Short mmCIF file of C-alpha atoms in Angstrom, two decimals:
data_model
loop_
_atom_site.label_atom_id
_atom_site.label_comp_id
_atom_site.label_asym_id
_atom_site.label_seq_id
_atom_site.Cartn_x
_atom_site.Cartn_y
_atom_site.Cartn_z
CA GLN A 1 -34.22 -45.60 4.29
CA SER A 2 -30.50 -47.29 4.68
CA ALA A 3 -28.71 -46.32 7.90
CA LEU A 4 -25.15 -44.14 6.44
CA ALA A 5 -22.63 -46.42 6.73
CA GLN A 6 -20.00 -45.62 9.68
CA PRO A 7 -16.69 -47.74 10.83
CA ALA A 8 -17.76 -49.86 13.70
CA SER A 9 -14.98 -48.15 15.54
CA VAL A 10 -12.04 -45.87 15.74
CA SER A 11 -9.09 -45.65 18.37
CA GLY A 12 -6.26 -42.81 19.20
CA SER A 13 -3.74 -42.10 21.02
CA PRO A 14 -3.91 -38.70 23.14
CA GLY A 15 -2.65 -36.10 21.11
CA GLN A 16 -3.23 -37.57 17.94
CA SER A 17 -5.81 -36.93 15.14
CA ILE A 18 -8.63 -39.60 13.98
CA THR A 19 -10.96 -39.14 11.17
CA ILE A 20 -14.06 -41.30 10.87
CA SER A 21 -15.82 -41.56 7.23
CA CYS A 22 -19.90 -41.31 6.86
CA THR A 23 -20.88 -43.02 3.39
CA GLY A 24 -24.52 -42.27 1.73
CA THR A 25 -25.65 -41.82 -1.45
CA SER A 26 -26.27 -39.03 -4.17
CA SER A 27 -30.20 -39.47 -2.26
CA ASP A 28 -28.85 -37.24 1.36
CA VAL A 29 -24.72 -37.15 1.80
CA GLY A 30 -24.20 -36.45 -2.15
CA THR A 31 -26.89 -34.06 -2.49
CA TYR A 32 -27.13 -31.80 0.74
CA ASN A 33 -25.06 -30.07 2.68
CA TYR A 34 -26.77 -30.51 6.05
CA VAL A 35 -24.76 -33.48 6.72
CA CYS A 36 -24.16 -33.19 10.56
CA TRP A 37 -22.68 -34.55 13.35
CA TYR A 38 -23.78 -35.44 16.94
CA GLN A 39 -20.93 -36.98 20.02
CA GLN A 40 -23.16 -39.80 22.33
CA HIS A 41 -21.32 -40.27 26.26
CA PRO A 42 -23.34 -43.51 27.20
CA GLY A 43 -26.40 -42.86 29.04
CA LYS A 44 -26.87 -39.14 27.60
CA ALA A 45 -28.96 -37.59 25.12
CA PRO A 46 -26.54 -37.11 21.42
CA LYS A 47 -25.18 -33.92 21.07
CA LEU A 48 -24.45 -31.07 18.33
CA MET A 49 -21.04 -30.74 17.34
CA ILE A 50 -20.84 -30.05 13.60
CA TYR A 51 -23.45 -28.71 10.77
CA ASP A 52 -23.68 -28.34 7.51
CA VAL A 53 -21.01 -30.35 6.61
CA SER A 54 -18.51 -27.76 8.62
CA ASN A 55 -19.26 -25.29 10.72
CA ARG A 56 -19.31 -25.73 14.75
CA PRO A 57 -22.14 -24.45 17.03
CA SER A 58 -21.24 -22.29 20.10
CA GLY A 59 -19.14 -24.16 22.38
CA VAL A 60 -18.04 -27.01 20.88
CA SER A 61 -13.77 -26.91 20.25
CA ASN A 62 -12.06 -26.34 17.54
CA ARG A 63 -10.96 -29.60 17.37
CA PHE A 64 -13.45 -31.00 15.69
CA SER A 65 -13.88 -30.47 12.10
CA GLY A 66 -15.69 -32.16 8.67
CA SER A 67 -15.43 -32.09 5.44
CA LYS A 68 -17.03 -33.40 2.56
CA SER A 69 -16.13 -35.19 -1.04
CA GLY A 70 -18.77 -36.32 -3.59
CA ASN A 71 -21.94 -39.38 -1.21
CA THR A 72 -18.82 -39.14 2.08
CA ALA A 73 -19.28 -37.14 4.61
CA SER A 74 -16.10 -36.76 7.69
CA LEU A 75 -15.24 -35.48 10.97
CA THR A 76 -12.54 -35.30 11.73
CA ILE A 77 -11.01 -35.08 15.63
CA SER A 78 -7.66 -33.15 16.49
CA GLY A 79 -5.71 -33.51 19.52
CA LEU A 80 -7.40 -36.65 20.60
CA GLN A 81 -8.54 -35.95 24.11
CA ALA A 82 -9.97 -38.39 27.17
CA GLU A 83 -12.86 -36.61 27.11
CA ASP A 84 -13.47 -37.05 23.13
CA GLU A 85 -14.24 -40.86 23.77
CA ALA A 86 -18.06 -41.65 23.08
CA ASP A 87 -20.20 -42.68 20.14
CA TYR A 88 -20.28 -39.91 16.75
CA TYR A 89 -23.27 -40.43 14.31
CA CYS A 90 -23.54 -38.62 12.08
CA SER A 91 -27.19 -37.25 10.09
CA SER A 92 -28.16 -36.19 6.55
CA TYR A 93 -31.38 -35.03 4.95
CA THR A 94 -32.28 -37.01 2.75
CA SER A 95 -34.38 -36.55 -0.80
CA SER A 96 -37.39 -37.87 0.99
CA ASN A 97 -37.96 -34.98 2.85
CA SER A 98 -36.85 -37.20 5.93
CA TYR A 99 -33.76 -37.57 7.87
CA VAL A 100 -31.03 -40.63 8.06
CA PHE A 101 -28.37 -41.19 10.85
CA GLY A 102 -25.31 -43.14 10.62
CA THR A 103 -24.70 -46.74 11.95
CA GLY A 104 -22.54 -45.11 15.19
CA THR A 105 -18.69 -44.73 15.40
CA LYS A 106 -17.91 -46.13 18.90
CA VAL A 107 -14.21 -44.04 19.29
CA THR A 108 -12.10 -45.15 22.05
CA VAL A 109 -8.46 -42.77 23.39
CA LEU A 110 -5.87 -45.98 23.94
CA GLN B 1 -31.64 -21.80 29.26
CA VAL B 2 -32.94 -23.39 26.32
CA GLN B 3 -34.44 -26.46 27.45
CA LEU B 4 -36.17 -29.53 26.33
CA VAL B 5 -37.80 -31.69 29.23
CA GLN B 6 -39.13 -35.11 28.14
CA SER B 7 -41.91 -37.27 30.48
CA GLY B 8 -41.02 -40.98 32.58
CA ALA B 9 -40.03 -44.15 31.85
CA GLU B 10 -42.64 -46.56 30.81
CA VAL B 11 -43.00 -50.06 30.52
CA LYS B 12 -46.33 -51.30 28.04
CA LYS B 13 -47.42 -54.27 27.33
CA PRO B 14 -47.51 -54.85 22.91
CA GLY B 15 -50.39 -53.82 21.97
CA ALA B 16 -51.17 -50.68 24.14
CA SER B 17 -50.50 -47.52 22.79
CA VAL B 18 -47.57 -45.33 24.44
CA LYS B 19 -47.52 -41.53 25.23
CA VAL B 20 -44.42 -39.71 24.89
CA SER B 21 -44.44 -35.97 25.92
CA CYS B 22 -41.74 -32.87 25.97
CA THR B 23 -41.89 -29.83 27.03
CA ALA B 24 -40.33 -26.67 26.24
CA SER B 25 -39.07 -23.80 28.32
CA GLY B 26 -36.27 -20.96 27.02
CA TYR B 27 -36.96 -20.08 23.81
CA THR B 28 -40.45 -19.09 21.75
CA PHE B 29 -42.09 -22.28 20.91
CA THR B 30 -43.51 -21.96 17.87
CA THR B 31 -40.99 -21.07 16.46
CA TYR B 32 -39.16 -23.94 16.37
CA TYR B 33 -39.61 -27.87 14.58
CA ILE B 34 -39.58 -30.36 17.47
CA HIS B 35 -38.14 -33.62 15.83
CA TRP B 36 -38.22 -37.52 17.22
CA VAL B 37 -35.36 -39.90 17.27
CA ARG B 38 -35.54 -43.19 19.25
CA GLN B 39 -31.95 -45.24 19.97
CA ALA B 40 -32.78 -49.46 20.98
CA PRO B 41 -30.67 -50.64 22.95
CA GLY B 42 -27.04 -51.22 21.86
CA GLN B 43 -27.71 -49.45 18.80
CA GLY B 44 -28.31 -46.12 16.37
CA LEU B 45 -30.34 -43.52 15.84
CA GLN B 46 -32.99 -43.44 14.59
CA TRP B 47 -35.56 -40.69 12.85
CA MET B 48 -39.29 -40.78 13.75
CA GLY B 49 -40.81 -37.61 12.41
CA MET B 50 -40.87 -33.61 13.22
CA ILE B 51 -44.06 -31.52 14.08
CA ASN B 52 -43.79 -27.70 13.45
CA PRO B 53 -46.02 -26.60 16.58
CA ASN B 54 -46.94 -23.71 14.87
CA GLY B 55 -50.30 -25.20 13.38
CA GLY B 56 -49.97 -27.89 13.72
CA SER B 57 -47.71 -29.96 10.30
CA THR B 58 -46.29 -33.05 10.74
CA ASN B 59 -44.14 -35.35 8.46
CA TYR B 60 -43.11 -39.27 9.23
CA PRO B 61 -41.27 -41.48 7.81
CA GLN B 62 -42.93 -44.35 5.69
CA ASN B 63 -41.65 -47.26 7.96
CA LEU B 64 -43.55 -45.28 10.71
CA GLN B 65 -47.23 -44.24 8.59
CA GLY B 66 -49.87 -45.14 10.59
CA ARG B 67 -48.58 -45.93 13.78
CA VAL B 68 -46.66 -42.68 15.45
CA SER B 69 -48.53 -39.38 15.91
CA MET B 70 -47.39 -36.22 16.75
CA THR B 71 -49.64 -33.45 18.59
CA SER B 72 -48.29 -29.93 20.10
CA ASP B 73 -50.41 -28.17 22.64
CA THR B 74 -49.13 -24.46 22.37
CA SER B 75 -50.53 -23.27 25.69
CA THR B 76 -48.22 -25.87 28.26
CA SER B 77 -45.29 -25.67 24.88
CA THR B 78 -45.62 -29.27 25.05
CA VAL B 79 -45.06 -31.71 22.46
CA TYR B 80 -46.48 -35.44 22.74
CA MET B 81 -45.18 -38.23 20.91
CA GLU B 82 -47.65 -41.60 20.55
CA LEU B 83 -46.58 -44.99 18.95
CA THR B 84 -49.78 -47.46 18.26
CA SER B 85 -49.41 -50.99 18.77
CA PRO B 86 -45.75 -51.39 19.96
CA THR B 87 -43.69 -54.74 20.15
CA SER B 88 -40.61 -55.64 21.93
CA ASP B 89 -38.88 -54.39 18.60
CA ASP B 90 -40.17 -50.97 19.96
CA THR B 91 -38.21 -50.57 22.92
CA ALA B 92 -35.99 -48.53 22.85
CA VAL B 93 -34.87 -44.65 24.36
CA TYR B 94 -36.94 -41.69 22.46
CA TYR B 95 -35.54 -38.74 22.02
CA CYS B 96 -37.13 -35.29 21.33
CA ALA B 97 -34.88 -32.51 19.44
CA ARG B 98 -35.74 -29.17 18.61
CA GLU B 99 -34.50 -27.81 14.88
CA ARG B 100 -35.05 -24.01 13.89
CA HIS B 101 -37.17 -23.81 10.47
CA ALA B 102 -35.54 -24.54 7.78
CA THR B 103 -31.84 -25.51 8.87
CA PHE B 104 -32.03 -29.48 9.76
CA TRP B 105 -29.63 -29.61 12.82
CA PHE B 106 -31.26 -30.61 15.82
CA ASP B 107 -29.74 -28.57 19.12
CA PRO B 108 -30.80 -29.38 21.68
CA TRP B 109 -32.23 -32.50 22.56
CA GLY B 110 -34.35 -33.91 25.60
CA GLN B 111 -32.75 -36.08 28.32
CA GLY B 112 -34.52 -39.20 26.92
CA THR B 113 -37.48 -41.71 27.93
CA LEU B 114 -37.58 -45.34 27.91
CA VAL B 115 -40.26 -47.33 26.95
CA THR B 116 -39.80 -50.05 27.44
CA VAL B 117 -42.17 -52.90 25.36
CA SER B 118 -43.57 -56.98 27.60
CA SER B 119 -46.06 -59.05 28.07
#
């Protein structure tokens, strides 16, 4: 199972919006609405930010939103803040009854 | 509060199996699956498999079949992940994470356990 494709890095200024893409196949992202996004700060465990493509867990800022079109899912961070600087990983359930993660995107707040 | 607490860092020689534990608290242990995910230094996340503590059924990815084994002890709310015949490529931080049955998302995650395989 190949990793889902994400851009290596995305940057933006405070207050701006950025979008991270996550491209899979018809065996994962394209078929299942079980796409999640995780935030990981250096040296820390991942934290769930979005589940089921576009749902936010309790306690996650509404500045984070998710969507999907075809084989590509996206995470948008609006009103970028310094604390959003972290690595972000997408994940999808697959037709092999397994899970695949994205390659990861480093978000830099300029 | 819900917590997953993992065992401490390990240093292993190639070929010697490694076993990491993950102890749950703050919820009913048998109502959630436990998954294991690893992250090699400077790399991304890799799913290693899951166990249903209610009965002990497991699901491993094909690339780790035969090398990984997950077990659970309901008396201590602890899940164990054992990796046999490790090589330097298995050096990574190993995380456990909880999934409510058939929800397909992981939350929360344990703090991670660094496993170093070196001769």
